[in-house]
Amino acid sequence: MTHQVDATNKRPAKCTLEPMDLHNPEDFEELLAQRKLCGWDMEPAVLEKWRRLCDEKRKNMFWIIPTAPSHAPEQVRTDGDSDSQGQQQQQQQQRLRVGHICLQSYDDPPDPRVASEDKSVMMISTFFIKPEYRSGGLGTEAVKALEGWAKTAPYGSPDCRAVTVHTVSRRYSEDDSDEFRGLYARRGLPTPERGRSNEDWYARMGYVKWKEERRYEDKLLDGTEIKLLAVYMSKDIS
């Protein structure tokens, strides 16, 4: 089963979300490859933990599969191609896994305002799209689709009233101080463009910031361990 959400109801959804099966070796290896591209949570042991949480129905992993032609790779067919080859290409295109996203009913440390075991509050996590597919609104449609799943049992609940997310503070892209934008050089990373923060992106979709705290562990080039500032955001879907 896949779940489509169209934000305007005037055009097809740009993606479907397909539940992932981490007991399937193909799904496990594809997720591991995508996590390595992401650069976070890329160890097999982490995915094994996620698999256990999926078995416990506390974490729900989905593949992001584009449906709009603008997001599908161009298929060039020659006169020598058979109909069966064309059908195979079409089937592969229909299940092109360009990223993944997660909906979960727990957070660590536990906080019922962020995610609740009764699924009245669900949290977005583990969201990644391959770089070549990040234009054209695919990410926005994936989040909108996930909001639909949050109201759908057994992944979410009809009683779900809010979806939350935590992400890196926009200050890391807007504040020139050494503590924020200046930190990228000390981490050996390129400084991000202004106006392109995750916080701003979620805000445009109706997510409202309600808390900040140090959360994400990282390390500077000199070995100093730090915690990056996270913002907690929530959207009412009741």
mmCIF file of N, CA and C in Angstrom, residues 59-159:
data_model
loop_
_atom_site.group_PDB
_atom_site.id
_atom_site.type_symbol
_atom_site.label_atom_id
_atom_site.label_comp_id
_atom_site.label_asym_id
_atom_site.label_seq_id
_atom_site.Cartn_x
_atom_site.Cartn_y
_atom_site.Cartn_z
ATOM 1 N N LYS A 59 8.647 2.972 15.134
ATOM 2 C CA LYS A 59 9.320 3.674 14.046
ATOM 3 C C LYS A 59 8.815 3.100 12.734
ATOM 4 N N ASN A 60 8.504 3.967 11.777
ATOM 5 C CA ASN A 60 7.983 3.546 10.476
ATOM 6 C C ASN A 60 8.825 4.195 9.385
ATOM 7 N N MET A 61 9.584 3.372 8.668
ATOM 8 C CA MET A 61 10.461 3.866 7.616
ATOM 9 C C MET A 61 9.764 3.733 6.262
ATOM 10 N N PHE A 62 9.911 4.770 5.433
ATOM 11 C CA PHE A 62 9.279 4.789 4.112
ATOM 12 C C PHE A 62 10.306 5.152 3.046
ATOM 13 N N TRP A 63 10.162 4.514 1.878
ATOM 14 C CA TRP A 63 10.882 4.959 0.684
ATOM 15 C C TRP A 63 10.124 6.114 0.052
ATOM 16 N N ILE A 64 10.853 7.081 -0.467
ATOM 17 C CA ILE A 64 10.268 8.172 -1.249
ATOM 18 C C ILE A 64 10.409 7.792 -2.720
ATOM 19 N N ILE A 65 9.269 7.645 -3.404
ATOM 20 C CA ILE A 65 9.255 7.188 -4.792
ATOM 21 C C ILE A 65 8.561 8.245 -5.643
ATOM 22 N N PRO A 66 9.277 8.914 -6.559
ATOM 23 C CA PRO A 66 8.669 9.988 -7.349
ATOM 24 C C PRO A 66 7.666 9.447 -8.352
ATOM 25 N N THR A 67 6.638 10.249 -8.601
ATOM 26 C CA THR A 67 5.637 9.896 -9.603
ATOM 27 C C THR A 67 5.562 10.922 -10.720
ATOM 28 N N ALA A 68 5.966 12.158 -10.452
ATOM 29 C CA ALA A 68 5.901 13.198 -11.480
ATOM 30 C C ALA A 68 7.014 12.988 -12.495
ATOM 31 N N PRO A 69 6.727 13.179 -13.802
ATOM 32 C CA PRO A 69 7.752 12.974 -14.827
ATOM 33 C C PRO A 69 9.004 13.802 -14.600
ATOM 34 N N SER A 70 8.860 15.001 -13.993
ATOM 35 C CA SER A 70 10.017 15.867 -13.808
ATOM 36 C C SER A 70 11.027 15.275 -12.843
ATOM 37 N N HIS A 71 10.590 14.296 -12.038
ATOM 38 C CA HIS A 71 11.492 13.690 -11.071
ATOM 39 C C HIS A 71 11.985 12.323 -11.517
ATOM 40 N N ALA A 72 11.501 11.836 -12.644
ATOM 41 C CA ALA A 72 11.908 10.513 -13.104
ATOM 42 C C ALA A 72 13.073 10.647 -14.072
ATOM 43 N N PRO A 73 14.047 9.746 -14.026
ATOM 44 C CA PRO A 73 15.158 9.815 -14.968
ATOM 45 C C PRO A 73 14.674 9.569 -16.386
ATOM 46 N N GLU A 74 15.252 10.287 -17.330
ATOM 47 C CA GLU A 74 14.829 10.142 -18.720
ATOM 48 C C GLU A 74 15.209 8.763 -19.241
ATOM 49 N N GLN A 75 14.259 8.071 -19.856
ATOM 50 C CA GLN A 75 14.503 6.753 -20.425
ATOM 51 C C GLN A 75 14.601 6.896 -21.942
ATOM 52 N N VAL A 76 15.785 6.630 -22.487
ATOM 53 C CA VAL A 76 15.998 6.730 -23.923
ATOM 54 C C VAL A 76 15.846 5.341 -24.519
ATOM 55 N N ARG A 77 14.864 5.185 -25.386
ATOM 56 C CA ARG A 77 14.600 3.872 -25.983
ATOM 57 C C ARG A 77 15.040 3.877 -27.438
ATOM 58 N N THR A 78 15.756 2.837 -27.834
ATOM 59 C CA THR A 78 16.204 2.708 -29.212
ATOM 60 C C THR A 78 15.311 1.726 -29.949
ATOM 61 N N ASP A 79 15.467 1.683 -31.268
ATOM 62 C CA ASP A 79 14.638 0.787 -32.075
ATOM 63 C C ASP A 79 14.885 -0.669 -31.710
ATOM 64 N N GLY A 80 16.065 -0.972 -31.155
ATOM 65 C CA GLY A 80 16.387 -2.348 -30.815
ATOM 66 C C GLY A 80 15.798 -2.812 -29.502
ATOM 67 N N ASP A 81 15.205 -1.913 -28.738
ATOM 68 C CA ASP A 81 14.623 -2.288 -27.451
ATOM 69 C C ASP A 81 13.355 -3.097 -27.666
ATOM 70 N N SER A 82 13.196 -4.130 -26.892
ATOM 71 C CA SER A 82 11.981 -4.930 -26.963
ATOM 72 C C SER A 82 10.925 -4.335 -26.055
ATOM 73 N N ASP A 83 9.668 -4.767 -26.273
ATOM 74 C CA ASP A 83 8.586 -4.309 -25.404
ATOM 75 C C ASP A 83 8.842 -4.723 -23.961
ATOM 76 N N SER A 84 9.391 -5.925 -23.770
ATOM 77 C CA SER A 84 9.650 -6.393 -22.406
ATOM 78 C C SER A 84 10.704 -5.531 -21.730
ATOM 79 N N GLN A 85 11.710 -5.089 -22.506
ATOM 80 C CA GLN A 85 12.718 -4.204 -21.939
ATOM 81 C C GLN A 85 12.100 -2.872 -21.539
ATOM 82 N N GLY A 86 11.207 -2.376 -22.389
ATOM 83 C CA GLY A 86 10.535 -1.120 -22.072
ATOM 84 C C GLY A 86 9.676 -1.234 -20.833
ATOM 85 N N GLN A 87 8.979 -2.371 -20.709
ATOM 86 C CA GLN A 87 8.152 -2.587 -19.521
ATOM 87 C C GLN A 87 9.012 -2.697 -18.271
ATOM 88 N N GLN A 88 10.170 -3.345 -18.400
ATOM 89 C CA GLN A 88 11.064 -3.483 -17.252
ATOM 90 C C GLN A 88 11.585 -2.117 -16.819
ATOM 91 N N GLN A 89 11.952 -1.268 -17.793
ATOM 92 C CA GLN A 89 12.407 0.076 -17.466
ATOM 93 C C GLN A 89 11.314 0.855 -16.758
ATOM 94 N N GLN A 90 10.075 0.709 -17.233
ATOM 95 C CA GLN A 90 8.959 1.420 -16.620
ATOM 96 C C GLN A 90 8.737 0.954 -15.188
ATOM 97 N N GLN A 91 8.831 -0.363 -14.958
ATOM 98 C CA GLN A 91 8.659 -0.890 -13.609
ATOM 99 C C GLN A 91 9.757 -0.391 -12.679
ATOM 100 N N GLN A 92 11.002 -0.339 -13.176
ATOM 101 C CA GLN A 92 12.102 0.167 -12.362
ATOM 102 C C GLN A 92 11.894 1.637 -12.031
ATOM 103 N N GLN A 93 11.407 2.404 -13.008
ATOM 104 C CA GLN A 93 11.159 3.824 -12.792
ATOM 105 C C GLN A 93 10.065 4.027 -11.752
ATOM 106 N N GLN A 94 9.029 3.163 -11.794
ATOM 107 C CA GLN A 94 7.921 3.311 -10.866
ATOM 108 C C GLN A 94 8.340 3.052 -9.424
ATOM 109 N N ARG A 95 9.441 2.326 -9.207
ATOM 110 C CA ARG A 95 9.898 2.055 -7.845
ATOM 111 C C ARG A 95 11.295 2.638 -7.631
ATOM 112 N N LEU A 96 11.534 3.787 -8.190
ATOM 113 C CA LEU A 96 12.808 4.464 -8.033
ATOM 114 C C LEU A 96 12.871 5.058 -6.629
ATOM 115 N N ARG A 97 13.711 4.504 -5.788
ATOM 116 C CA ARG A 97 13.790 4.927 -4.387
ATOM 117 C C ARG A 97 14.818 6.050 -4.273
ATOM 118 N N VAL A 98 14.341 7.280 -4.290
ATOM 119 C CA VAL A 98 15.244 8.433 -4.330
ATOM 120 C C VAL A 98 15.565 8.970 -2.944
ATOM 121 N N GLY A 99 14.974 8.403 -1.918
ATOM 122 C CA GLY A 99 15.234 8.862 -0.562
ATOM 123 C C GLY A 99 14.377 8.095 0.422
ATOM 124 N N HIS A 100 14.408 8.557 1.663
ATOM 125 C CA HIS A 100 13.629 7.894 2.705
ATOM 126 C C HIS A 100 13.228 8.902 3.770
ATOM 127 N N ILE A 101 12.202 8.547 4.523
ATOM 128 C CA ILE A 101 11.684 9.407 5.579
ATOM 129 C C ILE A 101 11.043 8.501 6.631
ATOM 130 N N CYS A 102 10.982 8.989 7.856
ATOM 131 C CA CYS A 102 10.494 8.163 8.953
ATOM 132 C C CYS A 102 9.436 8.909 9.757
ATOM 133 N N LEU A 103 8.464 8.161 10.232
ATOM 134 C CA LEU A 103 7.430 8.655 11.142
ATOM 135 C C LEU A 103 7.509 7.805 12.400
ATOM 136 N N GLN A 104 7.663 8.437 13.558
ATOM 137 C CA GLN A 104 7.842 7.641 14.769
ATOM 138 C C GLN A 104 7.086 8.214 15.960
ATOM 139 N N SER A 105 6.830 7.318 16.918
ATOM 140 C CA SER A 105 6.041 7.678 18.098
ATOM 141 C C SER A 105 6.895 7.708 19.360
ATOM 142 N N TYR A 106 8.194 7.885 19.187
ATOM 143 C CA TYR A 106 9.082 7.977 20.350
ATOM 144 C C TYR A 106 10.214 8.937 20.026
ATOM 145 N N ASP A 107 10.845 9.475 21.069
ATOM 146 C CA ASP A 107 12.079 10.233 20.916
ATOM 147 C C ASP A 107 13.010 9.825 22.047
ATOM 148 N N ASP A 108 14.277 10.087 21.876
ATOM 149 C CA ASP A 108 15.279 9.741 22.880
ATOM 150 C C ASP A 108 16.117 10.982 23.168
ATOM 151 N N PRO A 109 15.957 11.572 24.380
ATOM 152 C CA PRO A 109 15.179 11.099 25.531
ATOM 153 C C PRO A 109 13.677 11.279 25.310
ATOM 154 N N PRO A 110 12.855 10.503 26.015
ATOM 155 C CA PRO A 110 11.400 10.593 25.829
ATOM 156 C C PRO A 110 10.861 11.976 26.170
ATOM 157 N N ASP A 111 9.943 12.448 25.342
ATOM 158 C CA ASP A 111 9.244 13.711 25.589
ATOM 159 C C ASP A 111 7.911 13.627 24.854
ATOM 160 N N PRO A 112 6.799 13.505 25.559
ATOM 161 C CA PRO A 112 5.497 13.344 24.896
ATOM 162 C C PRO A 112 5.081 14.546 24.064
ATOM 163 N N ARG A 113 5.744 15.689 24.261
ATOM 164 C CA ARG A 113 5.456 16.852 23.411
ATOM 165 C C ARG A 113 6.097 16.699 22.037
ATOM 166 N N VAL A 114 7.114 15.860 21.948
ATOM 167 C CA VAL A 114 7.832 15.626 20.694
ATOM 168 C C VAL A 114 7.289 14.396 19.975
ATOM 169 N N ALA A 115 7.029 13.340 20.724
ATOM 170 C CA ALA A 115 6.458 12.102 20.178
ATOM 171 C C ALA A 115 5.853 11.321 21.330
ATOM 172 N N SER A 116 4.664 10.790 21.113
ATOM 173 C CA SER A 116 3.971 10.091 22.199
ATOM 174 C C SER A 116 3.650 8.661 21.792
ATOM 175 N N GLU A 117 3.750 7.766 22.761
ATOM 176 C CA GLU A 117 3.520 6.347 22.494
ATOM 177 C C GLU A 117 2.084 6.067 22.050
ATOM 178 N N ASP A 118 1.131 6.922 22.439
ATOM 179 C CA ASP A 118 -0.255 6.715 22.003
ATOM 180 C C ASP A 118 -0.506 7.246 20.592
ATOM 181 N N LYS A 119 0.549 7.798 19.958
ATOM 182 C CA LYS A 119 0.519 8.284 18.575
ATOM 183 C C LYS A 119 -0.372 9.512 18.389
ATOM 184 N N SER A 120 -0.662 10.213 19.467
ATOM 185 C CA SER A 120 -1.375 11.486 19.326
ATOM 186 C C SER A 120 -0.433 12.579 18.840
ATOM 187 N N VAL A 121 0.858 12.392 19.055
ATOM 188 C CA VAL A 121 1.899 13.273 18.526
ATOM 189 C C VAL A 121 2.933 12.383 17.847
ATOM 190 N N MET A 122 3.167 12.611 16.563
ATOM 191 C CA MET A 122 4.114 11.814 15.791
ATOM 192 C C MET A 122 5.251 12.709 15.308
ATOM 193 N N MET A 123 6.423 12.122 15.150
ATOM 194 C CA MET A 123 7.611 12.892 14.811
ATOM 195 C C MET A 123 8.203 12.459 13.473
ATOM 196 N N ILE A 124 8.615 13.442 12.672
ATOM 197 C CA ILE A 124 9.375 13.199 11.446
ATOM 198 C C ILE A 124 10.842 13.014 11.817
ATOM 199 N N SER A 125 11.484 12.024 11.230
ATOM 200 C CA SER A 125 12.923 11.847 11.450
ATOM 201 C C SER A 125 13.530 11.149 10.243
ATOM 202 N N THR A 126 14.862 11.040 10.257
ATOM 203 C CA THR A 126 15.586 10.221 9.276
ATOM 204 C C THR A 126 15.132 10.545 7.851
ATOM 205 N N PHE A 127 15.184 11.827 7.499
ATOM 206 C CA PHE A 127 14.678 12.324 6.222
ATOM 207 C C PHE A 127 15.860 12.623 5.310
ATOM 208 N N PHE A 128 15.893 11.951 4.156
ATOM 209 C CA PHE A 128 16.990 12.149 3.212
ATOM 210 C C PHE A 128 16.484 11.961 1.796
ATOM 211 N N ILE A 129 16.914 12.854 0.898
ATOM 212 C CA ILE A 129 16.654 12.726 -0.536
ATOM 213 C C ILE A 129 17.987 12.859 -1.261
ATOM 214 N N LYS A 130 18.228 11.998 -2.232
ATOM 215 C CA LYS A 130 19.461 12.070 -3.004
ATOM 216 C C LYS A 130 19.596 13.454 -3.638
ATOM 217 N N PRO A 131 20.814 14.011 -3.681
ATOM 218 C CA PRO A 131 20.997 15.397 -4.143
ATOM 219 C C PRO A 131 20.391 15.693 -5.502
ATOM 220 N N GLU A 132 20.474 14.748 -6.433
ATOM 221 C CA GLU A 132 19.990 15.011 -7.792
ATOM 222 C C GLU A 132 18.470 15.080 -7.883
ATOM 223 N N TYR A 133 17.772 14.778 -6.787
ATOM 224 C CA TYR A 133 16.306 14.810 -6.787
ATOM 225 C C TYR A 133 15.743 15.868 -5.837
ATOM 226 N N ARG A 134 16.559 16.805 -5.395
ATOM 227 C CA ARG A 134 16.115 17.740 -4.363
ATOM 228 C C ARG A 134 15.422 18.986 -4.893
ATOM 229 N N SER A 135 15.271 19.124 -6.176
ATOM 230 C CA SER A 135 14.581 20.288 -6.725
ATOM 231 C C SER A 135 13.149 19.918 -7.089
ATOM 232 N N GLY A 136 12.333 20.934 -7.304
ATOM 233 C CA GLY A 136 10.986 20.697 -7.806
ATOM 234 C C GLY A 136 9.943 20.359 -6.773
ATOM 235 N N GLY A 137 10.274 20.494 -5.494
ATOM 236 C CA GLY A 137 9.254 20.318 -4.469
ATOM 237 C C GLY A 137 9.024 18.896 -4.004
ATOM 238 N N LEU A 138 9.918 17.969 -4.366
ATOM 239 C CA LEU A 138 9.717 16.578 -3.970
ATOM 240 C C LEU A 138 9.751 16.413 -2.451
ATOM 241 N N GLY A 139 10.660 17.121 -1.781
ATOM 242 C CA GLY A 139 10.746 17.026 -0.329
ATOM 243 C C GLY A 139 9.487 17.517 0.355
ATOM 244 N N THR A 140 8.937 18.615 -0.149
ATOM 245 C CA THR A 140 7.697 19.152 0.415
ATOM 246 C C THR A 140 6.568 18.142 0.288
ATOM 247 N N GLU A 141 6.461 17.510 -0.879
ATOM 248 C CA GLU A 141 5.400 16.527 -1.084
ATOM 249 C C GLU A 141 5.600 15.293 -0.203
ATOM 250 N N ALA A 142 6.857 14.920 0.036
ATOM 251 C CA ALA A 142 7.115 13.773 0.912
ATOM 252 C C ALA A 142 6.645 14.056 2.335
ATOM 253 N N VAL A 143 6.905 15.270 2.821
ATOM 254 C CA VAL A 143 6.456 15.630 4.171
ATOM 255 C C VAL A 143 4.935 15.679 4.230
ATOM 256 N N LYS A 144 4.306 16.239 3.212
ATOM 257 C CA LYS A 144 2.839 16.290 3.196
ATOM 258 C C LYS A 144 2.255 14.873 3.185
ATOM 259 N N ALA A 145 2.891 13.982 2.431
ATOM 260 C CA ALA A 145 2.421 12.596 2.419
ATOM 261 C C ALA A 145 2.580 11.959 3.792
ATOM 262 N N LEU A 146 3.694 12.250 4.451
ATOM 263 C CA LEU A 146 3.918 11.674 5.778
ATOM 264 C C LEU A 146 2.887 12.185 6.778
ATOM 265 N N GLU A 147 2.462 13.435 6.639
ATOM 266 C CA GLU A 147 1.407 13.960 7.509
ATOM 267 C C GLU A 147 0.118 13.157 7.331
ATOM 268 N N GLY A 148 -0.128 12.682 6.104
ATOM 269 C CA GLY A 148 -1.283 11.820 5.881
ATOM 270 C C GLY A 148 -1.130 10.477 6.572
ATOM 271 N N TRP A 149 0.064 9.903 6.512
ATOM 272 C CA TRP A 149 0.315 8.638 7.198
ATOM 273 C C TRP A 149 0.170 8.785 8.713
ATOM 274 N N ALA A 150 0.451 9.966 9.244
ATOM 275 C CA ALA A 150 0.348 10.183 10.694
ATOM 276 C C ALA A 150 -1.078 9.987 11.193
ATOM 277 N N LYS A 151 -2.061 10.125 10.296
ATOM 278 C CA LYS A 151 -3.470 9.925 10.660
ATOM 279 C C LYS A 151 -3.966 8.535 10.267
ATOM 280 N N THR A 152 -3.042 7.678 9.800
ATOM 281 C CA THR A 152 -3.422 6.378 9.248
ATOM 282 C C THR A 152 -2.860 5.239 10.093
ATOM 283 N N ALA A 153 -3.743 4.435 10.703
ATOM 284 C CA ALA A 153 -3.295 3.252 11.447
ATOM 285 C C ALA A 153 -2.828 2.178 10.455
ATOM 286 N N PRO A 154 -1.851 1.344 10.807
ATOM 287 C CA PRO A 154 -1.198 1.251 12.121
ATOM 288 C C PRO A 154 0.038 2.121 12.255
ATOM 289 N N TYR A 155 0.376 2.873 11.200
ATOM 290 C CA TYR A 155 1.604 3.670 11.235
ATOM 291 C C TYR A 155 1.444 4.874 12.159
ATOM 292 N N GLY A 156 0.298 5.526 12.052
ATOM 293 C CA GLY A 156 -0.060 6.606 12.945
ATOM 294 C C GLY A 156 -1.380 6.285 13.609
ATOM 295 N N SER A 157 -2.197 7.324 13.807
ATOM 296 C CA SER A 157 -3.496 7.120 14.454
ATOM 297 C C SER A 157 -4.470 8.176 13.963
ATOM 298 N N PRO A 158 -5.751 7.821 13.787
ATOM 299 C CA PRO A 158 -6.755 8.840 13.453
ATOM 300 C C PRO A 158 -6.829 9.943 14.506
ATOM 301 N N ASP A 159 -6.338 9.652 15.716
ATOM 302 C CA ASP A 159 -6.354 10.637 16.795
ATOM 303 C C ASP A 159 -5.102 11.506 16.830
#
